[in-house]
XYZ file of C-alpha atoms in Angstrom:
481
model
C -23.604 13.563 -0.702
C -22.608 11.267 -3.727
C -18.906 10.412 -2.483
C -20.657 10.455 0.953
C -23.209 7.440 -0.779
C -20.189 6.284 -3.199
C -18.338 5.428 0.521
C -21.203 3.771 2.362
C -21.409 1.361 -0.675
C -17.759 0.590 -0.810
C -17.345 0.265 2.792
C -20.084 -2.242 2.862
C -18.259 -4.475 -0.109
C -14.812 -4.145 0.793
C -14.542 -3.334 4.639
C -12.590 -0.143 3.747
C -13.056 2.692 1.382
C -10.646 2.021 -1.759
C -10.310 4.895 -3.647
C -8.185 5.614 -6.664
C -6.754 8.642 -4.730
C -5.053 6.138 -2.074
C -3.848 3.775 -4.827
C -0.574 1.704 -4.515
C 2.307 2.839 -2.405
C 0.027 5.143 -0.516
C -1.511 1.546 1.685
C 1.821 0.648 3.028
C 3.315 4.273 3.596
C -0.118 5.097 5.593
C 0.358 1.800 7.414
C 3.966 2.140 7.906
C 3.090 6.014 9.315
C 0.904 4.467 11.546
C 3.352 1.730 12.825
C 6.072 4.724 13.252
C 3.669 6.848 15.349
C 2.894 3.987 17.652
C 6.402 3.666 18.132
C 6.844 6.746 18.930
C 4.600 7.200 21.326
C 5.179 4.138 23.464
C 8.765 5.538 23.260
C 7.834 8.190 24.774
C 5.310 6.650 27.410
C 5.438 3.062 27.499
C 2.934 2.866 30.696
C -0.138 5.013 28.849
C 0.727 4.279 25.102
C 0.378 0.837 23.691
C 3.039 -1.007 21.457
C 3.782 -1.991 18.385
C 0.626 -4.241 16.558
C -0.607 -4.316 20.336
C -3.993 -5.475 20.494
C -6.285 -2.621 21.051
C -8.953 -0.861 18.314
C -8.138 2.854 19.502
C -4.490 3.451 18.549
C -2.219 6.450 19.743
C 0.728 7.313 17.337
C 2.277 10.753 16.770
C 2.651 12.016 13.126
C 5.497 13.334 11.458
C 5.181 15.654 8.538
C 8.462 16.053 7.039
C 7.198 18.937 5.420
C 10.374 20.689 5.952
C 12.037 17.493 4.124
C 9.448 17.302 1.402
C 9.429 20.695 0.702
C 13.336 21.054 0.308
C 12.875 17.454 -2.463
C 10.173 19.456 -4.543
C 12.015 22.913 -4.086
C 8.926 24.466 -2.908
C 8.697 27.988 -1.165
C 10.019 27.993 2.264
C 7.168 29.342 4.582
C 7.987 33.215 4.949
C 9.315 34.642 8.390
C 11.025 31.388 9.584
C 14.115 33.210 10.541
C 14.929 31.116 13.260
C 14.894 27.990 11.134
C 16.765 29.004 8.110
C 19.713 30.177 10.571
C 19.408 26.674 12.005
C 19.252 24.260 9.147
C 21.663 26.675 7.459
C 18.935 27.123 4.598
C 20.285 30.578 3.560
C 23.407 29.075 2.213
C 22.590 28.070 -1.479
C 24.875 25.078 -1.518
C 23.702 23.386 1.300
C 20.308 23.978 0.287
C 21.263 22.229 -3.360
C 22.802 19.250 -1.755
C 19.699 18.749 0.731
C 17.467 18.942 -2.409
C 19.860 16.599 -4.258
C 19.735 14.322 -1.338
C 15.930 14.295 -0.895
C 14.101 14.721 -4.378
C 16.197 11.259 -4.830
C 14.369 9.213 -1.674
C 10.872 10.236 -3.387
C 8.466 7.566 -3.996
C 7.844 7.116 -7.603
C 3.604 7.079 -8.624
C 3.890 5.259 -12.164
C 1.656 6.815 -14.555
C 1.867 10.417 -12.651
C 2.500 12.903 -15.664
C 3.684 16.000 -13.622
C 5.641 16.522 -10.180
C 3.339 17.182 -7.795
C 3.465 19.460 -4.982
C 5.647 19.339 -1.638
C 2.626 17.228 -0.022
C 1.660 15.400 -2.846
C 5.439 14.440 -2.541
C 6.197 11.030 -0.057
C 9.815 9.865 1.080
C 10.539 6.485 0.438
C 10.868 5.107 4.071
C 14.148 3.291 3.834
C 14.673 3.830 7.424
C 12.316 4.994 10.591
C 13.458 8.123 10.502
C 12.040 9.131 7.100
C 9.095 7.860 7.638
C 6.035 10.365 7.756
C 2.233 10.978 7.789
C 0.125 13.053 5.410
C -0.159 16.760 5.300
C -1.772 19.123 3.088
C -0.888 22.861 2.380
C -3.714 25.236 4.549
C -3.840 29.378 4.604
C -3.147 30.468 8.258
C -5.510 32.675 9.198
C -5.238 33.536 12.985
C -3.611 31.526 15.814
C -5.423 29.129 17.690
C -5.118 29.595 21.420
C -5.685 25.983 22.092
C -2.984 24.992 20.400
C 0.529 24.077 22.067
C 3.366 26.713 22.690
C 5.462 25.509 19.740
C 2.663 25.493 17.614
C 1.447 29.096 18.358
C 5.440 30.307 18.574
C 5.244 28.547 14.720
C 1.662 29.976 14.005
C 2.940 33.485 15.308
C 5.707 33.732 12.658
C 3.489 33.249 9.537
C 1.747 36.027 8.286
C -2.644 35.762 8.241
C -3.284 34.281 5.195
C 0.072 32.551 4.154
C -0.304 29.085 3.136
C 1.492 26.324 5.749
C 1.706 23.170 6.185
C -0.947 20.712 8.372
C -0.953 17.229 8.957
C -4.347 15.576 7.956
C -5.292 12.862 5.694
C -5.002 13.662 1.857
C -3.394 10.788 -0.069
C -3.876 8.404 3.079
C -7.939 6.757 2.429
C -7.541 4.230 5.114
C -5.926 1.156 2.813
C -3.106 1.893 5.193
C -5.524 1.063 8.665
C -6.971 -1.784 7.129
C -3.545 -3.024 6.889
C -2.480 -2.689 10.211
C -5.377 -3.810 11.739
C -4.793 -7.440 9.768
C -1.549 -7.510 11.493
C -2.643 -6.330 14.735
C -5.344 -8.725 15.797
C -3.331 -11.711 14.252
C -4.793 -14.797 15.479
C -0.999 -16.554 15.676
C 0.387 -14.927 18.767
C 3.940 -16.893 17.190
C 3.814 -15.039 14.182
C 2.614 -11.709 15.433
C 5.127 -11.403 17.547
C 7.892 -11.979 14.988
C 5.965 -10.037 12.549
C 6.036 -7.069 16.114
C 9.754 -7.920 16.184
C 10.665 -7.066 12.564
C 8.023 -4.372 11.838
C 9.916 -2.806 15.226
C 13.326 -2.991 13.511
C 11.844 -1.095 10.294
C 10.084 1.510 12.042
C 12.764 2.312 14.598
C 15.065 4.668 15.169
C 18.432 3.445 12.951
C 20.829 6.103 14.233
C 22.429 6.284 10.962
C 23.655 9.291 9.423
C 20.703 9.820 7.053
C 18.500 8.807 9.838
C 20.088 11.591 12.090
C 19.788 14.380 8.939
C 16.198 13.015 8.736
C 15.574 13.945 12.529
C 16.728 16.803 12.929
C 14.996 18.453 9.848
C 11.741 16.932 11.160
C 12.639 19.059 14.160
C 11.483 21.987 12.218
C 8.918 20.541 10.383
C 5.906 23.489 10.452
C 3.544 21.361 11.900
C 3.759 18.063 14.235
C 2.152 16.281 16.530
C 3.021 17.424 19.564
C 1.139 14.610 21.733
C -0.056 11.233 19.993
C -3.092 11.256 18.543
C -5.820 8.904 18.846
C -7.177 6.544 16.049
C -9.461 3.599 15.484
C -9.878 0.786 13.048
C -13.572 0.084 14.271
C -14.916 0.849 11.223
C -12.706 -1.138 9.292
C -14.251 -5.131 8.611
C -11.371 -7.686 7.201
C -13.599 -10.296 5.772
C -11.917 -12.676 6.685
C -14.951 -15.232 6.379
C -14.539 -14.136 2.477
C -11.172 -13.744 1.670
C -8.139 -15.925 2.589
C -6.231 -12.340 1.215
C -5.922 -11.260 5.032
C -4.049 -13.928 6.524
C -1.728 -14.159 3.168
C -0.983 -10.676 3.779
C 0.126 -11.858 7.987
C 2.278 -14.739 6.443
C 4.064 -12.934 3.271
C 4.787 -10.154 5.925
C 6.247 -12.387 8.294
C 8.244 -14.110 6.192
C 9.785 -10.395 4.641
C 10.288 -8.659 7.955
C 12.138 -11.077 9.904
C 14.911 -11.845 7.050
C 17.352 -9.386 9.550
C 20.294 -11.233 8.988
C 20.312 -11.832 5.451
C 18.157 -8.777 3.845
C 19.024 -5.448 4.237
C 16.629 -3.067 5.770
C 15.970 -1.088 2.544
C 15.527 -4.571 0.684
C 12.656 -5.555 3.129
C 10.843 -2.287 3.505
C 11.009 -2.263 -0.774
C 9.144 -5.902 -0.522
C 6.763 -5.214 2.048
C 6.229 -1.661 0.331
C 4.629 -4.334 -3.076
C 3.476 -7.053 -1.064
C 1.020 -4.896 0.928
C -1.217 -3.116 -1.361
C -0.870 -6.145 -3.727
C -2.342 -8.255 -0.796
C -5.353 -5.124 -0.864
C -5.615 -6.170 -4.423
C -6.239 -9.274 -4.335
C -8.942 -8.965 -1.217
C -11.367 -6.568 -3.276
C -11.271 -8.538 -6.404
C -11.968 -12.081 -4.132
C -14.571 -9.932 -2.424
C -16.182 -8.608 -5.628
C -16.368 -12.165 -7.435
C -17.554 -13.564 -3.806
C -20.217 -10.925 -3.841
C -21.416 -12.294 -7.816
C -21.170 -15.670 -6.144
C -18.623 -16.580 -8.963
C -18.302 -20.346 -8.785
C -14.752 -20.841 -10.145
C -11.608 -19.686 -8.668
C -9.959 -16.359 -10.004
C -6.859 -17.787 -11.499
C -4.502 -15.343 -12.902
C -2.372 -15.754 -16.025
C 1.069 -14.067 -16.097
C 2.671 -12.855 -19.142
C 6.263 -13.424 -18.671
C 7.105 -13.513 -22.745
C 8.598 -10.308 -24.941
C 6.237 -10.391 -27.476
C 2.513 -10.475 -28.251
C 0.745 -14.239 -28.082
C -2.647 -15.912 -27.488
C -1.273 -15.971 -23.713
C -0.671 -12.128 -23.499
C -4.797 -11.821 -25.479
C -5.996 -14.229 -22.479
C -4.487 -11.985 -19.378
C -5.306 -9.053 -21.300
C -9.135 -10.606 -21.407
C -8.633 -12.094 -17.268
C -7.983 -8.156 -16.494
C -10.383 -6.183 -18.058
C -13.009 -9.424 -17.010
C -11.585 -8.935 -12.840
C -12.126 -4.981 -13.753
C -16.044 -5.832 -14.635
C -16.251 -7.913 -11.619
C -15.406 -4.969 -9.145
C -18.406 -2.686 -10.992
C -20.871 -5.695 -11.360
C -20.471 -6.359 -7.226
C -20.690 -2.275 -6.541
C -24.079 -2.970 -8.754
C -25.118 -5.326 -6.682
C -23.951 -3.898 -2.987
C -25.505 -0.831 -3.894
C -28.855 -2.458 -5.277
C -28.407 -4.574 -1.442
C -28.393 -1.344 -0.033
C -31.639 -0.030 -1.248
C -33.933 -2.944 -0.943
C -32.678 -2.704 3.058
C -34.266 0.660 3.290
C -37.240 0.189 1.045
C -39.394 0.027 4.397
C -37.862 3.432 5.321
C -39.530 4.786 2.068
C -36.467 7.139 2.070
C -36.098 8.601 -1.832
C -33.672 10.229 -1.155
C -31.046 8.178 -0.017
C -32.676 5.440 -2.548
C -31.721 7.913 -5.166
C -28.231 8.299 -4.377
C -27.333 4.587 -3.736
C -29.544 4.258 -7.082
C -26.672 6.038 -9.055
C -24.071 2.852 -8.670
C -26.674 0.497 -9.582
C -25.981 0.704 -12.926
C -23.240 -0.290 -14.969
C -19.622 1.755 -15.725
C -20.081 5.331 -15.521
C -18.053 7.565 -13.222
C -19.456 6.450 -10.232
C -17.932 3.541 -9.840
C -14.315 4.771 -12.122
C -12.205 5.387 -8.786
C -12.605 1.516 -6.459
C -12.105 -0.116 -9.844
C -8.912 1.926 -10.459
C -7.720 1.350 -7.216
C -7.593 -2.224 -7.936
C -5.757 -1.699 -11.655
C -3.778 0.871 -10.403
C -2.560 -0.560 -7.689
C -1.217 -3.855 -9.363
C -0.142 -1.404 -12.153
C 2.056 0.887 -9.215
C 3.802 -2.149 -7.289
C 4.705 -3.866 -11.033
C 2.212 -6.778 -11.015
C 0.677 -5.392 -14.672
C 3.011 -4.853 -17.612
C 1.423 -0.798 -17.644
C -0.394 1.921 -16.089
C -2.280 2.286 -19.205
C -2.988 1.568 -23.050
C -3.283 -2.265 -23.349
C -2.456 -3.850 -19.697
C -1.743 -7.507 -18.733
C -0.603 -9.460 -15.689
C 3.004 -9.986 -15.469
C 5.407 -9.418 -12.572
C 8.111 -6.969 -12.507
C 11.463 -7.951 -10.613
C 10.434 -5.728 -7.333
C 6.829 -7.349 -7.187
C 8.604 -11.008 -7.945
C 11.491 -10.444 -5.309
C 8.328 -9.380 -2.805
C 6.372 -12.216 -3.922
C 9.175 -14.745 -3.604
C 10.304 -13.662 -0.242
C 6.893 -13.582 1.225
C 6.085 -17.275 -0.028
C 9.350 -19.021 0.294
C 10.445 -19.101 4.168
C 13.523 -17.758 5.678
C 16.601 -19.625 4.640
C 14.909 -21.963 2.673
C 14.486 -23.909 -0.796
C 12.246 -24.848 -2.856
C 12.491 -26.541 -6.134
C 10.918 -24.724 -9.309
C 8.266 -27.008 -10.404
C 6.955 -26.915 -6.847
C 7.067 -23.213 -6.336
C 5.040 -22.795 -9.044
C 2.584 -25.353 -7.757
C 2.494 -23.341 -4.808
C 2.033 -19.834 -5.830
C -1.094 -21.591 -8.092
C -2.341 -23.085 -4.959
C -2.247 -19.706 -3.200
C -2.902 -17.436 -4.906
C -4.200 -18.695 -8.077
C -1.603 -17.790 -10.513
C -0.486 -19.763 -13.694
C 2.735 -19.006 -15.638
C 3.519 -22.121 -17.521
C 1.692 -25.922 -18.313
C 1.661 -27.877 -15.509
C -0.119 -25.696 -13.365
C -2.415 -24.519 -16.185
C -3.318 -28.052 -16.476
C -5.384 -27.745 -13.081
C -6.702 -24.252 -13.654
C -9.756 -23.050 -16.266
C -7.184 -21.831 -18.368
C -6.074 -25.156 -19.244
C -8.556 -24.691 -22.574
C -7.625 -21.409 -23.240
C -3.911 -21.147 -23.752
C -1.597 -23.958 -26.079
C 0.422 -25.837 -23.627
C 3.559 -24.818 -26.031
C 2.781 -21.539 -25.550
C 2.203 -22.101 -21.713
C 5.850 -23.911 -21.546
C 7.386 -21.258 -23.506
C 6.104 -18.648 -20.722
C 7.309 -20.485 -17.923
C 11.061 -21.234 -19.395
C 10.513 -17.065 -19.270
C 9.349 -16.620 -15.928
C 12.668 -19.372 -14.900
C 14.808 -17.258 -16.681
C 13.724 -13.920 -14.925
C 13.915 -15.387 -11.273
C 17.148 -16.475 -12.149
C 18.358 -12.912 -13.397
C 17.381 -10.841 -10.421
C 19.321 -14.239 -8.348
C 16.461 -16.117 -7.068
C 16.785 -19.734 -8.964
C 19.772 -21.278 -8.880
C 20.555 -24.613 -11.452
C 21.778 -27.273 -10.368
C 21.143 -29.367 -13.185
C 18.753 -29.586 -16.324
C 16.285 -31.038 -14.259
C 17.036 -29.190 -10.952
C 16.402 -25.992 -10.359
C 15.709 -24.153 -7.038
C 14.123 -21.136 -5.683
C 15.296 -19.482 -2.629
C 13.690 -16.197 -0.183
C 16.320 -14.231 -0.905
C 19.262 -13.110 -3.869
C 22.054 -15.111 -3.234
């Protein structure tokens, strides 16, 4: 009843239920398994399924599990009595079953701050191309055979002894950051932009025919448990804010502008930006939400720490995090308190007693949506840590995704103005100039401020995004020359 209360209060605030469980990669893979199953489907009926970000709230999309895959990566147990399958994957010979694992256990997604390797399910492929990518799954004991389920299903079911644990797709890791997602692309106001943003989601989520695409497919062939008809979903529930936040429609323009580089990017370049940009988009949106909900009157500007060593700039983004971090429990506080005084007529204590719990300050109630938010930045590189003393910074992944979903296709922009730009977007200072028209102005030294942003030059330039021309010119571009 508590994470039942915990989720009515969250949903309210944020639209979607942010939980530390679905932190950081987990938004775009669920949103990216989502965008695969549509695919999938219309492939397989174009007249009865919908497309690809097609505008309609109840979504069909079949789900792959890649169990099979995942548990080969992790080396866990094979499922007992799958004869059949070991003969055809050739899993009795030792060597290929070492190469597979080689192969695999190297396309995992890494989960910073994760101390152990999980288990096969708690275990996600990296999807480089369409054919890797998968849903969620969990591991379930098989108990007796369901009738209603599909021939291949019970002909699976049948060779797995009662009480055996076995794969199931259902929602674990995936909390719905991936849905909210997908529903900001799919009812896009542009009809331009969603339609190139359709055309080069289309070409990620596709079939690639390559030979690790092909290895992918035909182990998901004997995955334990699939969808053997699309399933049905809905975003209904899910509000966008978009009255609140400008953090939606950034998310629609950053996205276009990384998944329709097709001639210049490589595939696995753009899924690896989109795979930051998204949940640092998600980010963004609850912490504008929360300081919307305190009706805080000055804009969140946030300082990045581009420098090696400890200064008075590093103190001041350690201060802006741990101040953003408050802001996310002060607006549950609030929401919640909301909450109550709407049923105070109801004169039901009960449900005035739960909501009453996140009321209050800190405590564990309100620990997991104000991880997801540090967590999340910490996961796609946009803080220096996942724990100990944490600041805002950018790491090259998270500054090649921010760069290529700011600057447009094939184009340049000079230095001085991209930084204007990513200030006037999305409120983030790195060096003088722009600190001039920001709060922090009076907090940092301007030397130290310059100092920082002849660092953050120096580290677009190493990963091959700023090119000099001169002393005085220097120029930014979408993509690594």
């Amino acid at each position: 009843m508590a994470d039942r209360s915990k989720a009515e209060v969250v949903l309210r605030l944020f639209g979607v239920n942010l939980e530390q469980q679905g932190r950081g990669f987990y938004v775009p893979l669920e949103m990216l398994a989502i965008a695969r199953g549509v695919y999938l489907a219309h492939q397989e009926d174009p007249e009865k399924f919908a497309g690809l970000l097609d505008n309609r709230p109840d979504t069909f999309y079949k789900r792959t599990s890649h169990d099979l895959a995942r548990r080969i990566a992790t080396k866990a147990r094979i499922v007992e009595g799958e004869e059949e399958l070991g003969k055809a994957v050739e899993l009795d010979s030792p060597e290929t079953l070492e190469t597979l694992h080689a192969l695999f256990s190297s396309l995992l997604v890494e989960i910073p701050g994760r101390r152990s390797q999980p288990s096969w399910f708690g275990a996600h492929i990296y999807p480089f191309v369409g054919e890797l990518i998968h849903y969620d799954a969990v591991e379930r004991r098989v108990k007796q055979i369901d009738s209603k389920k599909g021939a291949k299903k019970r002909k699976q079911a049948s060779k797995v002894a009662a009480g055996i644990n076995a794969p199931s797709i259902e929602r674990y890791l995936y909390r719905g950051a991936g849905s909210w997602a997908y529903k900001v692309l799919r009812i896009d106001p542009d009809p331009v932009r969603k339609e190139a943003t359709r055309q080069g989601m289309c070409d990620l989520v596709e079939d690639s025919g390559t030979p690790l695409g092909n290895l992918a497919k035909a182990l998901s062939a004997h995955d334990f448990d699939y969808d053997e008809a699309p399933v049905e979903g809905s975003d209904a529930g899910i509000e966008l804010h978009e009255d609140l936040s400008p953090w939606p429609d950034l998310l629609r323009e950053g996205t276009r502008n990384i998944v329709t580089r097709t001639a210049t990017v490589p595939r696995a370049k753009r899924t690896e930006s989109l795979m930051h940009w998204v949940p640092y988009c998600l980010a963004r949106h609850q912490l504008h939400l929360a300081r919307t909900k305190l009706r805080a009157t000055n804009r969140e500007s946030i300082l990045l720490d581009f420098g090696n060593e400890a200064t008075p700039l590093r103190r001041e983004s350690q201060k802006n995090l741990a101040g953003f971090r408050n802001d996310i429990v002060k607006a549950i506080n609030v929401q919640a308190q909301v909450m109550i005084d709407e049923i105070e007529e109801e004169g039901d204590e009960e449900k005035k007693r739960r909501y009453g719990r996140f009321t209050k300050e800190g405590g564990t109630a309100v620990a997991s949506p104000r991880a997801f938010f540090s967590e999340t930045l910490a996961a796609v590189g946009a803080l220096n840590a996942t724990a100990g003393r944490r600041h805002f910074t950018m790491k090259p992944p998270m500054l090649e995704a921010l760069v290529s979903a700011t600057v447009a296709q094939d184009a340049e922009m000079e230095f001085d103005k991209f930084c204007t730009l990513l200030y006037e977007k999305y409120g983030l200072v790195m060096e003088d100039k722009v600190a001039a028209a920001s709060p922090l102005a009076y907090e940092v030294d301007p030397s130290v401020l310059d100092h920082n942003g002849k660092a953050f030059r120096e580290k677009l330039a190493a990963i091959g995004l700023l090119t000099q021309y001169s002393d005085a010119t220097s120029m930014v571009r979408g993509e690594p020359r």
